[in-house]
Every structure is written in C-alpha cells, then in structure tokens.
Coordinates of C-alpha atoms in Angstrom, one line a residue:
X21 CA 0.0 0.0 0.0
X22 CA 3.0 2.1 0.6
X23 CA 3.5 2.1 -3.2
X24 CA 0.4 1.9 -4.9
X25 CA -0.7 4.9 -3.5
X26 CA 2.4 7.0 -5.2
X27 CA 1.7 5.1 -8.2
X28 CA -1.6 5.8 -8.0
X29 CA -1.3 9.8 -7.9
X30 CA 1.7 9.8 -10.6
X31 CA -1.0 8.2 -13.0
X32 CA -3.1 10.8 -12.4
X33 CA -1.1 13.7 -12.3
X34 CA 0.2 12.4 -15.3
X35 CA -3.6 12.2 -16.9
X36 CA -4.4 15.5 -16.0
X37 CA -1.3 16.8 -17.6
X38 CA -2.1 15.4 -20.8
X39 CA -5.6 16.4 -20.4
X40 CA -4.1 19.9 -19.9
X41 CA -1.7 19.9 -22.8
X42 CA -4.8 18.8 -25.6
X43 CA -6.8 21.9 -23.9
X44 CA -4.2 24.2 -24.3
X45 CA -3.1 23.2 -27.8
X46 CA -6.4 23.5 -28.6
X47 CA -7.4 26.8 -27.4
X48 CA -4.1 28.0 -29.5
X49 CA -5.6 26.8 -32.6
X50 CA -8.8 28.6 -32.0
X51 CA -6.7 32.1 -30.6
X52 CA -5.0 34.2 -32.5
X53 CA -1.0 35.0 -31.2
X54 CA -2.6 38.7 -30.7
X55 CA -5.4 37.3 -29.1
X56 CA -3.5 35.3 -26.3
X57 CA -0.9 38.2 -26.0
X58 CA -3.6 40.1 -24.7
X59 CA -4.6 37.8 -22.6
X60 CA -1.1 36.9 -21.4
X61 CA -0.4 40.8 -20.7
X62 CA -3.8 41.1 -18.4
X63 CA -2.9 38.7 -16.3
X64 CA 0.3 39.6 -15.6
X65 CA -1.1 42.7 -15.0
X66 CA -3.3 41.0 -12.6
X67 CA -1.0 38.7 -11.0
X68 CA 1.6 42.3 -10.2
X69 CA -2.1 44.1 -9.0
X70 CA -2.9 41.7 -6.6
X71 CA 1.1 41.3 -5.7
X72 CA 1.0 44.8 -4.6
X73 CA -0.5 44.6 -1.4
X74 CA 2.4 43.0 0.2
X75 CA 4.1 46.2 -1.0
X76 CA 4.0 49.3 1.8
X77 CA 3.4 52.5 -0.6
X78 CA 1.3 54.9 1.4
X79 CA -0.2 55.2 -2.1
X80 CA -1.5 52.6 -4.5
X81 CA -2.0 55.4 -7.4
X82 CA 1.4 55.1 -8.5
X83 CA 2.8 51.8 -8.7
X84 CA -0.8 50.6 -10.6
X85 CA -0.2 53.1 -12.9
X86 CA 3.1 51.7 -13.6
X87 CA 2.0 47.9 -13.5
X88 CA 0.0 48.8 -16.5
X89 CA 2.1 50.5 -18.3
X90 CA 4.8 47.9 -17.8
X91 CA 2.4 45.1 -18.7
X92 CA 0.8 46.6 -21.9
X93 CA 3.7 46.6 -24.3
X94 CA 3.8 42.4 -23.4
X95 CA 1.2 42.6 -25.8
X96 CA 3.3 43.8 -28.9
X97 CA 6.1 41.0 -27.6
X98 CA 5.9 38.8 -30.2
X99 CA 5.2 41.5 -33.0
X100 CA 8.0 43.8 -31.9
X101 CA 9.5 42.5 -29.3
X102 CA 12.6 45.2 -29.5
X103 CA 10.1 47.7 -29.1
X104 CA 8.1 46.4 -26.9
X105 CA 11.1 45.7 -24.4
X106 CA 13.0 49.5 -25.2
X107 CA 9.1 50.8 -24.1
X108 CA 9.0 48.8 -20.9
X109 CA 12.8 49.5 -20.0
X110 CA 11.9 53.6 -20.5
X111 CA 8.9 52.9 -18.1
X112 CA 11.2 51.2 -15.7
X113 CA 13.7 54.1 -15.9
X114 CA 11.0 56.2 -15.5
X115 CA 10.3 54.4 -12.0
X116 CA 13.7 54.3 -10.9
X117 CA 14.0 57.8 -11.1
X118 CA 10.6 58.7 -9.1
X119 CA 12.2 56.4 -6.8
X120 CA 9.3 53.8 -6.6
X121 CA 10.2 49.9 -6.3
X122 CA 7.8 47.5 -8.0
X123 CA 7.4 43.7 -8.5
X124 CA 6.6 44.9 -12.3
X125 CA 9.8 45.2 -12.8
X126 CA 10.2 41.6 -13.4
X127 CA 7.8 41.8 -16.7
X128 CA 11.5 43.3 -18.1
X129 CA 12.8 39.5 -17.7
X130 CA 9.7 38.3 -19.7
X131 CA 10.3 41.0 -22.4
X132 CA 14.0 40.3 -22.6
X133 CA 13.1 36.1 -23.4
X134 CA 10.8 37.2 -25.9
X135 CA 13.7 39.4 -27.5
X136 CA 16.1 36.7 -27.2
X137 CA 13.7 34.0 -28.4
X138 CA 12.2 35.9 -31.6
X139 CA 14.5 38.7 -32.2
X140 CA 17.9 38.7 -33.9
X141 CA 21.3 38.1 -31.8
X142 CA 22.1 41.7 -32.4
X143 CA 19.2 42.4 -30.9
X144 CA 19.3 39.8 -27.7
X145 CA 22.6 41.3 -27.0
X146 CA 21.4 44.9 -27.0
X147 CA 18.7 44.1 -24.8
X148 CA 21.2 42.3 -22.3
X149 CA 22.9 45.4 -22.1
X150 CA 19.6 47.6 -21.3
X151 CA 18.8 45.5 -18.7
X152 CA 22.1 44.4 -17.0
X153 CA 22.5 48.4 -16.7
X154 CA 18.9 48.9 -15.0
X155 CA 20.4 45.4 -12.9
X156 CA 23.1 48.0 -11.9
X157 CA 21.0 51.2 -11.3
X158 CA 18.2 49.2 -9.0
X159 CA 21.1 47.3 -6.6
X160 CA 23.1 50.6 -6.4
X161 CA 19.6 52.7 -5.5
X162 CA 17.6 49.8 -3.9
X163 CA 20.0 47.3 -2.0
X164 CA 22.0 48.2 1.1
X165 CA 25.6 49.1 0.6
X166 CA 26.8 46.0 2.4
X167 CA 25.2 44.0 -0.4
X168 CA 25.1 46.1 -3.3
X169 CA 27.4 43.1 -5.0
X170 CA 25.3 40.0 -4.1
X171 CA 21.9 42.1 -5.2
X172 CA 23.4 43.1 -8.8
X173 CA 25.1 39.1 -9.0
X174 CA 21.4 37.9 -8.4
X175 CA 19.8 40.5 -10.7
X176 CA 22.4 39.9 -13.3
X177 CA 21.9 35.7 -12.9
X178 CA 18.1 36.0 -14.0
X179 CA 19.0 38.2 -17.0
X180 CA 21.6 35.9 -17.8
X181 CA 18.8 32.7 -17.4
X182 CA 16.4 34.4 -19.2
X183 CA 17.8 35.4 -22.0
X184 CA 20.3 32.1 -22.8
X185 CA 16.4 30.4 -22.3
X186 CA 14.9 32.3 -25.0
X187 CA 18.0 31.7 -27.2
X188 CA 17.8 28.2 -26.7
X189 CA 13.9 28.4 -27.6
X190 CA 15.0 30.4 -31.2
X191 CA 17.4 28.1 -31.6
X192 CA 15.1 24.7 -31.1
X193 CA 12.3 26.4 -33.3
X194 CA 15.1 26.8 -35.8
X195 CA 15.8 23.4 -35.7
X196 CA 11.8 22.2 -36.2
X197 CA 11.6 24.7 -39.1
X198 CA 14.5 23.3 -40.9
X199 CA 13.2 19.7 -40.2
X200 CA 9.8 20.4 -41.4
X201 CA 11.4 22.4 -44.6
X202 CA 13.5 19.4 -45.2
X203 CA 10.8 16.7 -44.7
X204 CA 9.2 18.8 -47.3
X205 CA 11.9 18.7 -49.8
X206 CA 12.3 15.1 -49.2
X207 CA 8.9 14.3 -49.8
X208 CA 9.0 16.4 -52.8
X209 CA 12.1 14.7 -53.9
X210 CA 10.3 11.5 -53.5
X211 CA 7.2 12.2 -55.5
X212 CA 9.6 13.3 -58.3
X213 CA 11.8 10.0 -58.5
X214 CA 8.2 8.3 -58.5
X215 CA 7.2 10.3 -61.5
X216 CA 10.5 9.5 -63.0
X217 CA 10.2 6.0 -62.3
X218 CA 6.2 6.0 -63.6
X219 CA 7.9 7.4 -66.9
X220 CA 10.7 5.1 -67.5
X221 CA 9.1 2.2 -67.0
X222 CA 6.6 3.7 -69.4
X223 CA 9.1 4.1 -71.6
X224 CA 10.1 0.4 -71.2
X225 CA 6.7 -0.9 -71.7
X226 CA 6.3 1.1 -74.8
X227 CA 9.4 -0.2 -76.5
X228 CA 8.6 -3.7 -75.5
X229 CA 5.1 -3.4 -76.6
X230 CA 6.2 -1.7 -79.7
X231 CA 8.8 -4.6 -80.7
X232 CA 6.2 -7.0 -80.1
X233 CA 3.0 -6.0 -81.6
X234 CA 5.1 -4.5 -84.9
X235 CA 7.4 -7.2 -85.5
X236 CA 4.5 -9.8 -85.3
X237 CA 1.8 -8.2 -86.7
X238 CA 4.3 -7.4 -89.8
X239 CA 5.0 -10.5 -90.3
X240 CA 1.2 -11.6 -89.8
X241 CA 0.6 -9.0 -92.4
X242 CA 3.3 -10.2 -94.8
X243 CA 2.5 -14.0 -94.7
X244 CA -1.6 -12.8 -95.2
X245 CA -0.4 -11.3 -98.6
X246 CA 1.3 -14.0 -99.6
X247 CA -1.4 -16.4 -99.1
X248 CA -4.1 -14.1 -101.0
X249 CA -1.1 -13.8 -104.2
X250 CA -0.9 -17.6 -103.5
X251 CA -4.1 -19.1 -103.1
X252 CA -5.3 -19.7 -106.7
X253 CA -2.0 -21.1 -108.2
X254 CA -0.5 -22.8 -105.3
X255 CA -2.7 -23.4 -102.6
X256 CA -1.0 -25.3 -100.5
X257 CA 2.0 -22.6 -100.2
X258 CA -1.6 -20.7 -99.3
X259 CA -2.3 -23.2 -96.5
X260 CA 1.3 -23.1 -95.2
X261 CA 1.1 -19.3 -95.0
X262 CA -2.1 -19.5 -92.9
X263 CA -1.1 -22.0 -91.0
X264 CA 2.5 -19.5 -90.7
X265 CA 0.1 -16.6 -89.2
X266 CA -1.7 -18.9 -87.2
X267 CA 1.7 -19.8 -85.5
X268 CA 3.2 -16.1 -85.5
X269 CA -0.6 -14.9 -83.8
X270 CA 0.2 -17.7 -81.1
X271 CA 3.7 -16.5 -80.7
X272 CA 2.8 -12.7 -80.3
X273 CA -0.2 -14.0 -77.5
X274 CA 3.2 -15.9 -75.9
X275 CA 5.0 -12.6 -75.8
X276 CA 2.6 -10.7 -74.5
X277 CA 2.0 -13.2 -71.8
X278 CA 5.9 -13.5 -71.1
X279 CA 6.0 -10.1 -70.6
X280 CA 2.9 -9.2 -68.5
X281 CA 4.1 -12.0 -66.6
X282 CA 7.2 -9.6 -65.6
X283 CA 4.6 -6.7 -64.9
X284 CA 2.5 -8.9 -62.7
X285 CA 3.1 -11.8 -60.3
X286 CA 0.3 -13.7 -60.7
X287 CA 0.2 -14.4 -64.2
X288 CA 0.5 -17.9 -64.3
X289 CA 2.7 -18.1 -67.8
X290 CA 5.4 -15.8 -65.9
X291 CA 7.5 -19.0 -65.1
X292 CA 6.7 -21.1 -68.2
X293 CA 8.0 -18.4 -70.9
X294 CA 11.2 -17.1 -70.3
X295 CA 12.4 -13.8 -71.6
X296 CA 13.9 -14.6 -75.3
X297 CA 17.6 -14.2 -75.8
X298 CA 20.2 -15.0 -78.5
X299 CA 19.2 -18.9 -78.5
X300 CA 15.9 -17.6 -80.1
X301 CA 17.2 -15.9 -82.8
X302 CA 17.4 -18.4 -85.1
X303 CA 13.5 -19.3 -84.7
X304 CA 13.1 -15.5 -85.1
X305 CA 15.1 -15.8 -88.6
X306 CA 13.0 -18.8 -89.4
X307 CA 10.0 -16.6 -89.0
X308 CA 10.9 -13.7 -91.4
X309 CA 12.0 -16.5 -93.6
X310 CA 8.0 -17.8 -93.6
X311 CA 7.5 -14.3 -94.3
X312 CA 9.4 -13.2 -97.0
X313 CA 12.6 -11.7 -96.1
X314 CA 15.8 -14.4 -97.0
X315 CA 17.5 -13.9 -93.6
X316 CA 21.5 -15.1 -92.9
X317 CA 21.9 -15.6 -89.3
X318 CA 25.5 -15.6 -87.9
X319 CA 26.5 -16.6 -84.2
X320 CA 29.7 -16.7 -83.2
X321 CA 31.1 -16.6 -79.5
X322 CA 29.6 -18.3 -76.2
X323 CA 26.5 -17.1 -75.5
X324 CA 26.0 -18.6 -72.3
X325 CA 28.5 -15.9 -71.0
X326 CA 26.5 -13.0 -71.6
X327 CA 24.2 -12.0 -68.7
X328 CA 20.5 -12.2 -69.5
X329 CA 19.2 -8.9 -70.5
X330 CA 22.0 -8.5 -72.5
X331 CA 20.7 -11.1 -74.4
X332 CA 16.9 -9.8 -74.3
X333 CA 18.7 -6.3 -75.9
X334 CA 20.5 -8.4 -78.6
X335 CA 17.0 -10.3 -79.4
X336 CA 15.0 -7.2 -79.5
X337 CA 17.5 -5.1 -81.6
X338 CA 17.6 -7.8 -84.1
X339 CA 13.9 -8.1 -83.7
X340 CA 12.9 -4.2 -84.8
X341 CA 16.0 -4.0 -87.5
X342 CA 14.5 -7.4 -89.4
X343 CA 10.8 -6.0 -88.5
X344 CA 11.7 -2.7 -90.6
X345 CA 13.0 -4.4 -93.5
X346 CA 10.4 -6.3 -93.9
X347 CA 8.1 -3.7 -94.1
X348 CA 9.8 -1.0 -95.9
X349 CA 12.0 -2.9 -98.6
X350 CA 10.7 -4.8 -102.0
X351 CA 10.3 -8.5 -102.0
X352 CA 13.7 -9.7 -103.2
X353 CA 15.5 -8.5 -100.4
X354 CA 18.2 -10.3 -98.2
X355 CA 19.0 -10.2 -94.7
X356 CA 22.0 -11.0 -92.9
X357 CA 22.5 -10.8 -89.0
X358 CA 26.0 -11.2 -87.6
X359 CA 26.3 -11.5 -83.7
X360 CA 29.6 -11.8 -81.9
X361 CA 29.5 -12.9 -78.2
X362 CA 33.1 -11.8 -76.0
X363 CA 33.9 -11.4 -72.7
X364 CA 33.6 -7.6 -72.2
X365 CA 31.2 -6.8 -75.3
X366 CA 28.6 -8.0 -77.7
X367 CA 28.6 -7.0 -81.2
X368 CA 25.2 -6.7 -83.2
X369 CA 25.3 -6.0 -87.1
X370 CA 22.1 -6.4 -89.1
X371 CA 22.0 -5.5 -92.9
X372 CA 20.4 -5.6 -95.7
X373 CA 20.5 -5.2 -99.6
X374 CA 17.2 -3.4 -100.5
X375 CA 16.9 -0.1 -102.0
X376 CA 16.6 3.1 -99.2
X377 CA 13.9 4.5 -100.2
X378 CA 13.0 6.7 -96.7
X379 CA 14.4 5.6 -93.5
X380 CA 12.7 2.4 -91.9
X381 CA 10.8 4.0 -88.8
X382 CA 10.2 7.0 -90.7
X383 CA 6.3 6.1 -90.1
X384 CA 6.8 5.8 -86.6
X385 CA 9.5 7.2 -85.3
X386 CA 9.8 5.0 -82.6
X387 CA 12.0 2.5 -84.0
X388 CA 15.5 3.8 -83.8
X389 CA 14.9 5.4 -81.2
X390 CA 14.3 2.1 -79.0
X391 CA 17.0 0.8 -80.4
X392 CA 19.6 3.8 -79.5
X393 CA 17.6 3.7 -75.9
X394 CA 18.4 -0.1 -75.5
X395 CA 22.1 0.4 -76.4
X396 CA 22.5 3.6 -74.6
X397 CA 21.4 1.5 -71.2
X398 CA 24.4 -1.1 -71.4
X399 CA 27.0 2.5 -72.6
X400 CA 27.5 0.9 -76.0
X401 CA 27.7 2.4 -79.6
X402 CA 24.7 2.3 -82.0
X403 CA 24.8 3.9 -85.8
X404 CA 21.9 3.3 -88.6
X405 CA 21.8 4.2 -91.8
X406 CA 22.7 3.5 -95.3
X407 CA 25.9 1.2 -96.6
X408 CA 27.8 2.2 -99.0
X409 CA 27.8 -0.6 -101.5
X410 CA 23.8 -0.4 -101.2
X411 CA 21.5 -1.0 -98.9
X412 CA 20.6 -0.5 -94.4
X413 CA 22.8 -1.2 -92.2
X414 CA 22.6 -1.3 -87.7
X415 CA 25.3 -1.7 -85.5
X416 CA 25.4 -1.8 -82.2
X417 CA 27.8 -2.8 -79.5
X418 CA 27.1 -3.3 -75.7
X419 CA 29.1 -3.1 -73.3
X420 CA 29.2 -5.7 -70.6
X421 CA 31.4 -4.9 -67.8
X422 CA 29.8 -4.0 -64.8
X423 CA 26.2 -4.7 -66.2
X424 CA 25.9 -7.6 -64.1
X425 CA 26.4 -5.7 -61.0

C-alpha cells in the first residue's frame, strides 16, 4: 500500500497533464497570437495588481499606474518585441528615477526572453545590455551598501537565465523549421523520382510493346499477302502461310504473356515463358523467312556468357531491324544478321541489300529510337543508316562490364 498509493497519484497527475496539454493546444488553434498576447499581458497585469498589497506605498496610485504601463507593451512582444522591451525599460527608468520599487519590474525579464527568443542576436545582445545596466542602477539605488554586490550578482543571474532560455527556444524552433522544410523537400524529392520512375518504366513498356506487336503483326501481315497472291496457283503454299500466321498470332499471345508475366506476379505463364535471348534468334530468322525476307543468321562466340538482358537487348535489336525491312523494302531482299559474343562486349550488325527509299521507322519514329535507348542503357555504340555498297545497315555494340552488377 505504501507504493500503490504513489503510483496511483503519478498516473493521475500524469492524466491530467495530458488532459491539460490537448486543452491548451487546442485553445491555441482557435486564438489568434494577438489574441493570447492580450490575454497573457492582463494577467500579468493582474498577478503584479494583486502582488502589490504586500508592497508598503502609502499610495497605490502610483505603482498601478506603472504595473500597467509595464504590462501593456507584453502585448506587442511577439510583433516587436525590441520595441516592446525598449518601451517597458523607458517605463522602468522612469520608475527608478521617481524612486518607486515594484514587483513589475520583473515583466523586463519576460520582455527580454521574448527578444532573445524571436529577435535577432544583435538584438538579444542589445537588450542584455539595457537590462544588465537597470540590474546596476536598481542594486546601487535599492540594495544596502553591504550587499550592493550580491543584489546586482542575483539581478544579473536572471537576465543571464532568461535570455540564454529564449535563445535556446529560437534556436530549437530553428531546428523544427528546418526539419519540417527538409521533410518537405524530401517528400517532394520523393514524388519526383516516383514520377521518373512511372515514366521510364513507361518508356520500357512502350518499347517492349512496340517490338512485339510490330514485328509480329508485320509479319502476320506479310504471310496474309502471300497467301491471297498464292491461293489460286499454289494453294498449299496458301495453307502453309495461314497456318504461318496462325503460329506467329500464337507466338505474339506468348510474348505478350511473357512479358505481362514480368509486370504482374500472378500471371501464371510468368515461369513457363522465359524472356527470349540470343538462342531464339534463329527461330526468329526462321520466321521472317516464312514471311518473305531471305534472312542469314551468324553466331559466333559463347552465349551462355553474356548476362541475361544482355541477351533480351540483342534479341529485341535484331527483332525491330528485321521487323523494318520487312516492311519497308521490295520482295527480293536479303537479310544478314551477324552477332559476336566476348567477354567484355557484344557486337550486333544487321544488314540488308534493298533499296533506301525513306528511312525504316520514318512512319513511326519510334523505331530507332528504342534501339539507340536499348544500347544507350548497357553504354554501348549504335549507328543506322545506309551502306555504302547499297543498302541499311545497324550496329550496335554493348558493353558488358559492370552490367551484371
């Protein structure tokens, strides 16, 4: 019983406290810093009123004149508090000089905190100077001569506390402000790296999308043709066409599965299709074949070494260059893709020997691009354009050291 009792109280202290603390947080919210200025300064004014009756003055005219006039700049601290503390110390002058002691004097410390805590250093340090002088003038007027010393010492101790107080409390609200300001910032920085992010993997899904839909659908579009030119003479080079688009229309469903399978976890064909790399080139070739386009496909090199999106670059650069001259060359055109695997690079070279008419993603303009995009990520080179001896030409070469990491 001896402890819960203590306990006991020290729980409730502490609940009233708290209870105390909402209240006053929210009567800030609903006051304006005028409004409970004013209200601080009249009762201080009230507190030093009712103080002076334990103070002998044969009469009371006087010192409540000044405990007015001491109190009612308190309610410009916050606004001016320079001025408001040089108007109180004149009124305390003022008072020394009528020779009339008053507990009001003491507002001076309250002025002095609010200079220290909202005012400049320049300006805390001028009003430490105004106040450790009236410190001087009261103990050498006021104080008897045998302890002039210890009255100043005292004075001078609750100027000192006072203003090193407010300082501290400038100092700590300089501290929240530059911890909100930077919370702010970092929030801010935040949301932009999210917006980057949103926009390059928009960028990424666009490029994938557009190798997969174009190259496919060009070819769909190729072998369609052929089976319409086909049909009456040689209708089973029809059927094979048809039967051609029905395997490339399955292919670009696979694709599109393989890659939403990245974009989402629970597509079920995620694990089933992995992402195609140089050991799918040749069915790639094959497939332009079907369509069309005689295409020479060179490998040299050990594939296995290069990392995995290395190889998904390779696959889709070949991809777009064979994609664009299918569409935009004459039938009659050959192909020829030369890949060389090494240990710190890859080299892509796809060309071709049709007429350059316009430039292949002239249409688009997304074509070239992508590419440049996919070999800018690895720090390679990449060049397009016409040969010399006739004909399109792409290079590109990847880097690969590092890329793993």
């Amino acid at each position: 019983m001896t402890y819960a009792l203590p306990q006991a109280v020290r729980v409730r202290a502490r609940s009233w406290r708290a209870v105390a603390d909402r209240a006053r947080l929210r009567l800030r919210a609903r006051l304006s810093p005028q409004t409970v200025d004013a209200l601080f300064a009249a009762a201080v004014c009230a507190l030093l009123t009712g103080a002076m009756h334990r103070v002998l003055h044969p009469f009371l005219g006087q010192p409540l004149l000044f405990n007015a006039l001491l109190a009612l700049p308190l309610v410009w601290r916050r606004r001016a508090p320079l001025v408001a503390f040089l108007a109180m110390s004149a009124v305390a002058f003022v008072q020394w000089c009528l020779n009339l002691r008053t507990p009001a004097d003491m507002t001076l410390l309250i002025a002095l905190y609010t200079v220290a805590a909202h005012a400049s250093k320049r300006h805390t340090w001028l009003a430490v100077g105004v106040l450790e002088t009236g410190a001087l003038l009261a103990s050498v007027r006021w104080a008897p001569p045998e302890r002039v010393v210890e009255s100043f010492v005292g004075l001078s101790a609750m100027v000192v506390a006072a203003s090193v107080i407010g300082m501290n409390m400038r100092s700590r609200r300089a501290h929240l402000a530059f911890l909100e300001e930077r919370a702010v910032r970092l929030e801010r920085e935040r949301d932009q790296q999210s917006q980057l992010a949103v926009a390059g993997e928009r960028a990424r899904i666009a490029r994938e999308m557009h190798d997969i839909v174009t190259h496919n659908l060009s070819v769909m579009v190729a072998l369609a043709d052929g089976a319409v030119f086909a049909q009456e003479l040689h209708p089973e080079r029809a059927t094979a066409a048809m039967r051609q688009v029905s395997t490339t229309g399955r292919q670009a469903i696979t694709d599109m599965r393989r890659f939403l399978g990245v974009l989402r976890a629970d597509e079920p064909d995620a694990l089933r299709h992995p992402m195609p790399g140089i050991a799918q080139l040749e069915p790639l070739a094959d497939q332009v074949r079907a369509a069309g386009l005689p295409t020479r496909l060179d490998v040299s090199g050990d594939p296995a070494a290069v990392p995995v999106p290395a190889q998904l670059t390779v696959y889709r650069l070949v991809q777009e260059a064979l994609t664009n001259t299918l569409k935009h060359t004459p039938p009659g055109t050959r192909a020829e893709v030369r890949v060389r695997c090494a240990t710190q690079h890859v080299t892509v070279r796809i060309t071709d020997d049709g007429p350059v008419a316009e430039l292949p993603d002239g249409t688009s303009g997304q074509g070239l691009h992508g590419m440049r995009e996919r070999a800018a990520v690895y720090g390679g080179e990449f060049e397009a354009g016409p040969r010399h001896d006739g004909g399109w030409q792409v290079r590109a070469v990847l880097a690969l050291s590092g890329n793993e990491v």
